[in-house]
XYZ file of C-alpha atoms in Angstrom:
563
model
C 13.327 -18.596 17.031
C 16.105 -19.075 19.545
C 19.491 -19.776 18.519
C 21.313 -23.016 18.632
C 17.490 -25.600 17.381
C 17.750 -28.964 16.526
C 17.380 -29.526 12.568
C 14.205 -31.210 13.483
C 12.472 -28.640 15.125
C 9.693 -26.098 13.988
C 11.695 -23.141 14.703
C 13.130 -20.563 12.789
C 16.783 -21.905 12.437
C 19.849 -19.686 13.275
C 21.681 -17.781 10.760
C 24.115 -20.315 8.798
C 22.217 -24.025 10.067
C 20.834 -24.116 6.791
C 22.481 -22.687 4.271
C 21.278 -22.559 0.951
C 23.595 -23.663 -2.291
C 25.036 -20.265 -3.135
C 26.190 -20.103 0.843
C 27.710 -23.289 0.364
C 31.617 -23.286 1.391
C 33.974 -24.992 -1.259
C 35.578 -28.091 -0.715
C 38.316 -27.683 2.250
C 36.960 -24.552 4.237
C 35.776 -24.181 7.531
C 31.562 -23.616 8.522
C 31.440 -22.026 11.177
C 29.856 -24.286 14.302
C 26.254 -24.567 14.671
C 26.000 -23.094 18.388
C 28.203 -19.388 17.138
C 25.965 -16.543 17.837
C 24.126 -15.068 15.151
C 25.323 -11.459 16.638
C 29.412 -13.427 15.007
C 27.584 -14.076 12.058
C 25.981 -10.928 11.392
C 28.814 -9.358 12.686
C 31.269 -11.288 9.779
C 28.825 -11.108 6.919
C 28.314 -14.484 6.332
C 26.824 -17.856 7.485
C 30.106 -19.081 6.395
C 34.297 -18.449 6.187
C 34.670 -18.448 2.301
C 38.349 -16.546 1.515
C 37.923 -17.029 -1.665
C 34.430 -16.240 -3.097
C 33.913 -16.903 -7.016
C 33.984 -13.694 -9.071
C 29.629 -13.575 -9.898
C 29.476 -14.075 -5.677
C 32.328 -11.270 -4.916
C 30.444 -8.776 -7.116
C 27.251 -9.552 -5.956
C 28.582 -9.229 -2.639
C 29.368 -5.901 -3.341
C 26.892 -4.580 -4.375
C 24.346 -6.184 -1.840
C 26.437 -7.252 1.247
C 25.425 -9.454 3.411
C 24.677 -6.910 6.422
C 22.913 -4.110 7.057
C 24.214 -2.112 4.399
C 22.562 -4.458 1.733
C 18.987 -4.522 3.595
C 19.462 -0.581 3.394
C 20.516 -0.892 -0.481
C 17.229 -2.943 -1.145
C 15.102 -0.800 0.809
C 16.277 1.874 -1.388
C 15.738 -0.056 -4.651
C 12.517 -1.237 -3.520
C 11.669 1.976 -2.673
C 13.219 3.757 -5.993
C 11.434 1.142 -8.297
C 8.248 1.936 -6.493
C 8.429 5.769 -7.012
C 8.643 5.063 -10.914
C 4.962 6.806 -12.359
C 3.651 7.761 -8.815
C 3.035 10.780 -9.877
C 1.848 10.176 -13.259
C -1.175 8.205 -12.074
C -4.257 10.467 -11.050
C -5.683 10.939 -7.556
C -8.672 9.153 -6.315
C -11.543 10.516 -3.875
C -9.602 8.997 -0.336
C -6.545 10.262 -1.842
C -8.726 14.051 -2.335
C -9.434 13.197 0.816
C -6.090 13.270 2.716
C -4.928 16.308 0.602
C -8.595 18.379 1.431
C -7.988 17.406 5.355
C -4.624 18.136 5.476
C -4.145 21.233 4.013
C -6.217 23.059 7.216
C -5.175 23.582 10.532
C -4.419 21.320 13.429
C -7.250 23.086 15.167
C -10.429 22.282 12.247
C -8.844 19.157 11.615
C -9.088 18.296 15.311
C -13.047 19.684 15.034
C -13.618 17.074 12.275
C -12.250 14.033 14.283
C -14.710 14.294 16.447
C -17.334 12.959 14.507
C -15.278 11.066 11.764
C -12.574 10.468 9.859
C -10.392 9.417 14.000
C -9.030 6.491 12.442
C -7.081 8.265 10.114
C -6.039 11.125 12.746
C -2.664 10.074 13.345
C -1.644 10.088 9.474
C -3.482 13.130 8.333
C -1.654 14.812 11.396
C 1.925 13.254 9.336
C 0.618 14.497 6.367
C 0.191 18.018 7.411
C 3.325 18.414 8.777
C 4.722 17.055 5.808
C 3.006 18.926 3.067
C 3.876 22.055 5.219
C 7.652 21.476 4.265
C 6.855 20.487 0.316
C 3.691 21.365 -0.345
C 0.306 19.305 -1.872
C 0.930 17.662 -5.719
C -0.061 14.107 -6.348
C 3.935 12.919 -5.811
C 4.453 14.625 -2.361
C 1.255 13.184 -1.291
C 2.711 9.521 -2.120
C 6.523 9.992 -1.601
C 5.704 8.991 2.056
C 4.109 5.613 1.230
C 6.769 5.456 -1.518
C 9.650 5.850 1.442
C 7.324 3.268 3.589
C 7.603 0.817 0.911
C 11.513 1.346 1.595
C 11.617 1.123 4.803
C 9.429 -2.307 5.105
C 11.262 -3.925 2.540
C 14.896 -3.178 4.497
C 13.155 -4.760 7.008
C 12.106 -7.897 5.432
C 15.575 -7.690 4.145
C 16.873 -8.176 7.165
C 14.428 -10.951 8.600
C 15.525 -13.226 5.741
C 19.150 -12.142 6.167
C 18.688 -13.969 9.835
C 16.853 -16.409 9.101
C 18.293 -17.970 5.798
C 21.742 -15.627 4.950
C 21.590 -15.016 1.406
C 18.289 -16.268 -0.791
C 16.358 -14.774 2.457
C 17.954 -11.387 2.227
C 17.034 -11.275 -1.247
C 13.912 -13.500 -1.773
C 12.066 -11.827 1.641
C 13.403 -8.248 0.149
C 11.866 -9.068 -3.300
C 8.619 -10.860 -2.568
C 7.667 -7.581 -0.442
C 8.789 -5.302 -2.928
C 6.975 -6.452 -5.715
C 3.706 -7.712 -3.623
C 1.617 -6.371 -6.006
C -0.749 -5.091 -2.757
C 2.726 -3.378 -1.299
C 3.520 -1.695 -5.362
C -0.364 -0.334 -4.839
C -0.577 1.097 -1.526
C 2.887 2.371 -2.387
C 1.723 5.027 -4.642
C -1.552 5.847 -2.830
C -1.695 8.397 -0.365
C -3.444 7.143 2.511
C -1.545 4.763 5.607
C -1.985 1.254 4.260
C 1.339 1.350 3.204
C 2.626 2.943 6.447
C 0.608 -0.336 8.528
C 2.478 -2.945 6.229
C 5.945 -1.254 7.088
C 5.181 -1.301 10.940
C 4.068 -4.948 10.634
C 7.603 -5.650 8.772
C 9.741 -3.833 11.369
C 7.549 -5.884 13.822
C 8.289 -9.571 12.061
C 12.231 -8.668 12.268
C 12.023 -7.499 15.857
C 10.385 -10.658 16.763
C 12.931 -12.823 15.160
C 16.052 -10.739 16.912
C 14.016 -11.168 20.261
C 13.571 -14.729 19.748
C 17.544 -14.962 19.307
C 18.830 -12.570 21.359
C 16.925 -9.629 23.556
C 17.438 -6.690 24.614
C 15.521 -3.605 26.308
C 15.902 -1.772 23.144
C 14.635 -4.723 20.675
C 11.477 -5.006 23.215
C 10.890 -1.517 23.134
C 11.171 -1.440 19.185
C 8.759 -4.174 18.885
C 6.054 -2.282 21.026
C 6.529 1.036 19.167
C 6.344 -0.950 15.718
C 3.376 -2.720 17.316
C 1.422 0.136 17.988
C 2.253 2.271 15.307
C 1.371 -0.157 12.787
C -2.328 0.041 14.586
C -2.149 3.745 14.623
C -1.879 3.567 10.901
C -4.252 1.335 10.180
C -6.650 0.345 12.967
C -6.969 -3.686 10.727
C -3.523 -4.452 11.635
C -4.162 -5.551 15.042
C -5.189 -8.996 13.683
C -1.913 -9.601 11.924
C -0.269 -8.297 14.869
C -2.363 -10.423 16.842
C -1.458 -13.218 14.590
C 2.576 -12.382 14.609
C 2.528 -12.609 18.795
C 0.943 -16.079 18.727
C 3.795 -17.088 16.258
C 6.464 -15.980 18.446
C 4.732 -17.233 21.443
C 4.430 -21.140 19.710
C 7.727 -20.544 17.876
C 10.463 -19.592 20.590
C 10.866 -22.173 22.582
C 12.945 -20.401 25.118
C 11.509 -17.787 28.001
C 11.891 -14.800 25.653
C 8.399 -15.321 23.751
C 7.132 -13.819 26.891
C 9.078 -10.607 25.886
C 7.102 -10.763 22.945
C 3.840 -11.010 24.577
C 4.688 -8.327 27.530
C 5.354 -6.388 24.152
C 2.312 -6.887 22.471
C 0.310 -6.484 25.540
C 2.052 -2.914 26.363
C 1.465 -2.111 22.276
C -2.531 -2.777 22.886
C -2.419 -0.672 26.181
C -1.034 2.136 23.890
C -3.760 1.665 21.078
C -6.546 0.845 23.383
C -8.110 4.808 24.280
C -7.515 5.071 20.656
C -8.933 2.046 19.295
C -11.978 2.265 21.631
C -12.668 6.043 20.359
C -12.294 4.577 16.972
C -14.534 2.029 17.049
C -17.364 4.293 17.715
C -17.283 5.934 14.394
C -17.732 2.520 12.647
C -20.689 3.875 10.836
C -18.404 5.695 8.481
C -17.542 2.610 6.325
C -21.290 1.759 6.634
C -21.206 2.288 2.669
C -19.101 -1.216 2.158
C -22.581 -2.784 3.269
C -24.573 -1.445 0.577
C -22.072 -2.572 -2.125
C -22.586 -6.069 -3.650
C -18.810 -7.196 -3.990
C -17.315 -10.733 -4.186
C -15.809 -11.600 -0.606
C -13.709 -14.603 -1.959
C -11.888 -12.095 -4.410
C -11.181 -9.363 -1.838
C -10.207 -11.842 0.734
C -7.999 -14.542 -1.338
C -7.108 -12.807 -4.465
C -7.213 -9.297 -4.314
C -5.871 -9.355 -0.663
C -2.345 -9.497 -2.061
C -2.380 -9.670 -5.865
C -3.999 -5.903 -6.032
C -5.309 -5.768 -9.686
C -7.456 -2.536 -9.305
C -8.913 0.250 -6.822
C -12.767 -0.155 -7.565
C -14.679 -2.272 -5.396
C -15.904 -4.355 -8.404
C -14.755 -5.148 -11.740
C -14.699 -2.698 -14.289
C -14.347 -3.041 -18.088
C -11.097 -1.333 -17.751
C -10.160 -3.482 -15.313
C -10.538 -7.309 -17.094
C -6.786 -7.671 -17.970
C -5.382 -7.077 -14.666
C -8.062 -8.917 -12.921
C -7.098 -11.986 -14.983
C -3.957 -11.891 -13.897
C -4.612 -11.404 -10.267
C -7.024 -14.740 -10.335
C -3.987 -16.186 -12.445
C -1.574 -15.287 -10.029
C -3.326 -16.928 -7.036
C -3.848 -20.125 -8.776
C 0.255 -19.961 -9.491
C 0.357 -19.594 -5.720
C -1.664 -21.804 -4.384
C 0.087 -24.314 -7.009
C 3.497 -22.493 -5.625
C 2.733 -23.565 -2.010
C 1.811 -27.295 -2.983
C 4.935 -27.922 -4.384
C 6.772 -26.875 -1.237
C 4.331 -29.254 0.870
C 5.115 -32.289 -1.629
C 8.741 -31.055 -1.813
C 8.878 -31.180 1.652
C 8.513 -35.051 1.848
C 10.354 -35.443 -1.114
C 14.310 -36.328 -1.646
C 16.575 -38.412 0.844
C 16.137 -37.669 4.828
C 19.169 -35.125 4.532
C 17.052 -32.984 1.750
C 13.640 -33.574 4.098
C 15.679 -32.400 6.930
C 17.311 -29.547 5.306
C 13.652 -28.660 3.902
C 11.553 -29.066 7.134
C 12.163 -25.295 9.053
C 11.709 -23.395 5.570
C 8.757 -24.963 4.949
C 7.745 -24.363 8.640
C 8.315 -21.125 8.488
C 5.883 -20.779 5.788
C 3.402 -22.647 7.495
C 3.786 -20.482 10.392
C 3.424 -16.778 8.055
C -0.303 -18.260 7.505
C -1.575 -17.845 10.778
C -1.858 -14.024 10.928
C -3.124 -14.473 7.189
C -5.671 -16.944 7.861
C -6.504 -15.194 11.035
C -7.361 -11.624 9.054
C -9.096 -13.421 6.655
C -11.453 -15.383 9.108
C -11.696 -12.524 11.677
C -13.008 -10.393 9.033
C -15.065 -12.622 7.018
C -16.780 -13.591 9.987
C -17.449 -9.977 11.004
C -18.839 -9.188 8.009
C -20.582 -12.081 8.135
C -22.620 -11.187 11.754
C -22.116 -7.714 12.181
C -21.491 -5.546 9.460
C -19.389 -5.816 6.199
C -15.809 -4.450 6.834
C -14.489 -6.704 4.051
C -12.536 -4.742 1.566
C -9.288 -5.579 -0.081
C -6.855 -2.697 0.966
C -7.584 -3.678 4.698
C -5.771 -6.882 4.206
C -2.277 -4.668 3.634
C -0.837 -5.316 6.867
C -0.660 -8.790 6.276
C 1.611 -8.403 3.541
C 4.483 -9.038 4.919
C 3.522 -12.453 5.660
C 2.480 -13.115 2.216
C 6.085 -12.276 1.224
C 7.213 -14.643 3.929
C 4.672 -17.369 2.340
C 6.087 -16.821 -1.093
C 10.021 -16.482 -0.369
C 9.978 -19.550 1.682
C 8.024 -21.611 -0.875
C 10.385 -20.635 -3.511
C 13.402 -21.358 -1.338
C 11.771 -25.106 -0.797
C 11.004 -26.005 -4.246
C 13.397 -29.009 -5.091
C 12.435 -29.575 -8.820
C 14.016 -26.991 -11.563
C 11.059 -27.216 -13.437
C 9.001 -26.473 -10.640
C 10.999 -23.195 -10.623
C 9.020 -21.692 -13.352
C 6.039 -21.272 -10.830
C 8.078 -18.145 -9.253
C 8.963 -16.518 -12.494
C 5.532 -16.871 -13.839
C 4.437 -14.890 -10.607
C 7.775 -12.194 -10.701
C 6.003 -11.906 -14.617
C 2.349 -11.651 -13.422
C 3.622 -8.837 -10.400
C 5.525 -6.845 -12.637
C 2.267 -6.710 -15.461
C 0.202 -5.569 -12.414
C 2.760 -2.720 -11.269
C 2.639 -1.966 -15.182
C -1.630 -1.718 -14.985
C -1.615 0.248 -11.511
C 0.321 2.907 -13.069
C -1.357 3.486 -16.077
C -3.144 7.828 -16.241
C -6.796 6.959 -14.734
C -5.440 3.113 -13.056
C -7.398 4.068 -9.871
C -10.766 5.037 -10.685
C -11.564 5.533 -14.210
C -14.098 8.658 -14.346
C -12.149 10.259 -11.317
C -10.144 12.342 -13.784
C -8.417 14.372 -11.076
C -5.325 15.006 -12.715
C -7.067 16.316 -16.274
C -7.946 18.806 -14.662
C -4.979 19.870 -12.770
C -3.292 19.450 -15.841
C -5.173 21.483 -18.323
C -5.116 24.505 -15.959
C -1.703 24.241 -15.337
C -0.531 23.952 -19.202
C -3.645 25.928 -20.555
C -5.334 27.809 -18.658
C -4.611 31.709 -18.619
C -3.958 33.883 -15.249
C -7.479 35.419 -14.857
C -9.025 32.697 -16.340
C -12.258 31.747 -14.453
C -12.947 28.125 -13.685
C -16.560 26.386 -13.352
C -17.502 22.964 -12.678
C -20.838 20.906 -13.469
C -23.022 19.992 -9.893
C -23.003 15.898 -9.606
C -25.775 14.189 -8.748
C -23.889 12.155 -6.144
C -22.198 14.706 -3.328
C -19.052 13.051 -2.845
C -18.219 12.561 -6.305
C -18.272 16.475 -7.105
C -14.869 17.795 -9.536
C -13.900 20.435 -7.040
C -12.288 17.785 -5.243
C -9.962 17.501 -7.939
C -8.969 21.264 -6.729
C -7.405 19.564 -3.247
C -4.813 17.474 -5.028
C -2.883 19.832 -6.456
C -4.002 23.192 -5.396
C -0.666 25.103 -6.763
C -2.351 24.405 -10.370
C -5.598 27.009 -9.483
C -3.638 29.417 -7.944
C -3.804 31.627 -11.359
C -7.452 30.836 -11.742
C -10.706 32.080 -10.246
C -13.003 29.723 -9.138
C -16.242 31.558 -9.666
C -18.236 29.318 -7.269
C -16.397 29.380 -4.452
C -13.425 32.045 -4.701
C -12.451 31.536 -1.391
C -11.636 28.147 0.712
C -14.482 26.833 2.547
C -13.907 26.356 6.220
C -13.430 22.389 6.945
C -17.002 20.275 7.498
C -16.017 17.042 6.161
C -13.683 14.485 4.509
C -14.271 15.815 1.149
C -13.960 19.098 -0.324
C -17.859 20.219 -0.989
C -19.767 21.125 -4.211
C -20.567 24.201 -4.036
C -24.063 25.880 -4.728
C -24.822 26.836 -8.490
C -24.942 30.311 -8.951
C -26.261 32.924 -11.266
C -23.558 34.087 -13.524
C -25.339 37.199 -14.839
C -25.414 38.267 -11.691
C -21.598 38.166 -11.553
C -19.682 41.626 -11.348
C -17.726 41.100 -14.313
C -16.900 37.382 -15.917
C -13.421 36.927 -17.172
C -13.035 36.685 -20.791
C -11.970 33.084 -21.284
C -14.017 30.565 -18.603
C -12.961 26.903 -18.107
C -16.308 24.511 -17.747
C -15.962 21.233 -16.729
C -18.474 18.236 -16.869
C -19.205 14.548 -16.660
C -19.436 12.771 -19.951
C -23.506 12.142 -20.734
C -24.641 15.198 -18.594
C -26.181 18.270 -19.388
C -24.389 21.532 -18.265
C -26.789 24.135 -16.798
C -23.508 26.036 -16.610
C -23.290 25.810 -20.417
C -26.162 27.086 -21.673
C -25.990 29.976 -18.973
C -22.577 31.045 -20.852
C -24.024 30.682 -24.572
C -26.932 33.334 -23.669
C -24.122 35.786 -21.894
C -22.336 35.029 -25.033
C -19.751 32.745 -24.957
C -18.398 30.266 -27.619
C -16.950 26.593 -26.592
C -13.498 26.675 -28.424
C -10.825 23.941 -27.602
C -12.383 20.986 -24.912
C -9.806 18.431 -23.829
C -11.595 14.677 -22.739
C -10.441 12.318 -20.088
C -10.914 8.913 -20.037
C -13.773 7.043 -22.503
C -15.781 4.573 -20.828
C -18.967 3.642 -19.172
C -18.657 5.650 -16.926
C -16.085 8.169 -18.323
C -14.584 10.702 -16.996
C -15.054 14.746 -17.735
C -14.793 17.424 -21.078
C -13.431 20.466 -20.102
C -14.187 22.892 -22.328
C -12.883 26.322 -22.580
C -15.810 29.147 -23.763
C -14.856 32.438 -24.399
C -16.410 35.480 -25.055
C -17.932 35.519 -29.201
């Protein structure tokens, strides 16, 4: 990554050696020399002296600049396109979870870490300072992975800006951005998308290290080191994998920077990591599923087509186009290998540290992929999907860099098959009931808030299964039940787990005095004890709104009221 390589070499190549055809210079200008400084080049705006840019290049540079005002401007669209339907989409049971630990204290939530729920501490803790400010609806809960989302991608922005001027600025910015894994954890409210930001600011830090250091840049890179560990305790393998790049790649004494970095990040993370560790037994669940390993691992990893573990019926179409999608990149990847050795020994040339850095964006892939397959393999399973979305900034890296090394037009269609294939999956993951179908959350939430009476009283149906109980659906949005009494539990529990609890079924004719109008909600296919206790006090079902049809569905609420 230092400044000034040979065209041969495997490094990443200053800012202007390699210029791609829209950074071209017309006939008669001056290219600036291949030993400048990339702080000259960043510092002009361009790889090359161009007075007299064509119109379609002036206006583009206008609108995205060359500089850090254009990563910025990308960050923001990224992060504005991401927003669209976040809060549309209904909450899952981790998402309940974040809003049912974060809306008590500091002190109970520090009580619960003690026995679970540690590797999540430091963005609950976020989270509840945040909430405090706006309060707990299904959008505030995701505008911080939303602004995440930003963030990384005006980092990745910027990496590409360095590396290869224009096409990187845009193609890094874009194949982040629209990673379908990045446009999921983007509108979910737990720290995935917080882990793949850190990871981002980490890949740029590296690169301006490798070119130029300073005490600040080293310091940046341990912070975004440890952080993105902090947020998700998986992305110490691509970090891991990210040092040994920079360590192999810089060929000058600052990849030791790099490593004192990463070795001061792990010092940071290592009371916390070790305390984590030692709740393991909380994702003991994953070993009791029966999922496919190659789909979490090569397909799902990046091209996120759903939140179950396993394929549901509602879930076909995007799945399809997931597998689709990785075939297209695979394919994708192939033709930058055979484009690589294609062409006269100017085009090769020109080729070879593109396609090396692609190469090189594999090895904290491949290394998260083997480290946990082989885990799961001898210990116990840890293999899901969302813990491979730290790593996504090197899939972005792995795509952009392919594209950029493609040298047949036709070949080009592989790119906009996949920009067609993320886009239908953005379209899928924002659908009402995307994340899990028969977690209705939002039905709920809804129907009180549009329906539902002040004095109302509110019941739901005991579930067989604990954790899957409908009063969590009263943690995600808690400002819809304020006008409501719920008759089972009229006052908040104290805090004795990740998930708000069902409580016990009581007696309502031994209630003081039901409200008039009572709100019952219940799992399609199961009979309400609830029901028939309010059709001998005599009350009518009149008006039931459904959720989501399916095997298994979601809930009927009904409202019964007094004959």
């Amino acid at each position: 990554m230092s400044g000034g390589t040979a065209v041969g070499s495997q490094e990443f190549p200053p800012v202007g050696t390699f210029p791609q055809e829209d950074e071209l210079p017309p006939s008669g200008t001056t290219r600036r020399t291949r030993d400048a400084s990339s702080a000259d080049l960043v510092a002009n705006g361009s790889a090359t002296t161009d007075p007299s840019p064509a119109p379609r290049h002036r206006i583009r540079r206008r609108l995205i600049p060359l500089d850090g005002h254009g990563d910025i401007r990308l960050g923001v669209l990224a992060a504005l396109l991401c927003m669209i339907g976040s809060w549309y989409v209904s909450t899952w049971l981790d998402e309940s979870a974040t809003a049912h630990i974060i809306s008590y204290p500091p002190a109970q939530m520090n009580g619960l870490f003690t026995w679970t729920d540690l590797v999540y501490a430091p963005y609950y803790y976020l989270m509840h300072y945040w909430t405090a400010l706006v309060g707990i609806n299904p959008f505030t809960l995701r505008l911080p992975s939303v602004l995440a989302v930003g963030v990384g991608t005006a980092a990745m922005a910027a990496t590409g800006r360095v590396l290869v001027a224009r096409r990187g600025q845009l193609l890094y910015a874009a194949c982040f951005a629209l990673l379908p894994r990045v446009m999921a954890m983007g509108i979910e409210a737990r720290p995935y998308a917080f882990a793949a930001m850190f990871v981002a600011c980490a890949v740029w830090l590296v690169v301006l290290i490798g070119r130029r250091p300073t005490a600040w840049r080293v310091i940046g890179l341990t912070a975004a080191m440890a952080l993105a560990v902090y947020a998700q305790m998986y992305a110490v393998l691509p970090v891991v994998g990210l040092t040994l790049v920079g360590l192999l790649t810089i060929r000058t004494r600052h990849r030791w920077l790099v490593a004192a970095a990463a070795v001061a990040a792990g010092t940071l993370c290592l009371p916390f990591g070790v305390a984590a560790v030692g709740q393991l037994r909380q994702v003991g669940w994953i070993a009791d599923l029966s999922h496919d390993w190659f789909d979490h691992a090569l397909v799902e990893s990046w091209a996120a087509s759903r939140t179950n573990v396993n394929v549901t019926a509602t879930d076909l179409v995007p799945h399809v186009i997931a597998v689709t999608m990785a075939v297209l990149a695979a394919l994708l990847v192939v033709l930058a290998l055979v484009s690589r050795f294609s062409g006269t020994a100017a085009e090769r040339a020109g080729r070879r540290p593109g396609v090396a850095r692609m190469l090189w964006a594999m090895v904290p892939i491949v290394l998260t992929v083997v480290v946990l397959w082989t885990y799961s393999l001898l210990a116990t399973d840890v293999l899901l999907a969302r813990y491979f979305t730290a790593a996504a900034p090197f899939y972005a890296v792995v795509l952009a860099e392919a594209t950029m090394a493609l040298r047949w037009r036709w070949a080009r269609v592989v790119p906009v098959l996949l920009l067609v294939g993320a886009l239908a999956l953005a379209g899928f993951q924002r659908r009402p009931y995307a994340k899990v179908t028969w977690e209705d959350y939002s039905l709920l939430a809804t129907v009180m808030r549009t329906e539902a009476q002040p004095g109302d009283g509110l019941l739901t149906e005991r579930n067989p299964q604990p954790n899957e109980n409908y009063q969590v659906a009263l943690a995600c949005d808690p400002d819809a039940f304020t006008h409501v009494i719920n008759l089972a539990q009229p006052n908040k529990p104290p805090l004795d787990g990740p998930f708000r609890r069902d409580p016990p079924r009581i007696r309502l004719v031994t209630y003081p005095q039901l409200p008039e109008r009572i709100w019952l909600a219940v799992p399609f296919g199961q009979w309400s004890e609830y029901g028939q206790q309010l059709e001998h006090l005599g009350y009518q079902p009149t008006l039931t709104e459904r959720g989501p049809q399916g095997d298994p569905g979601g809930h009927a609420i009904t409202l019964w009221q007094r004959r």
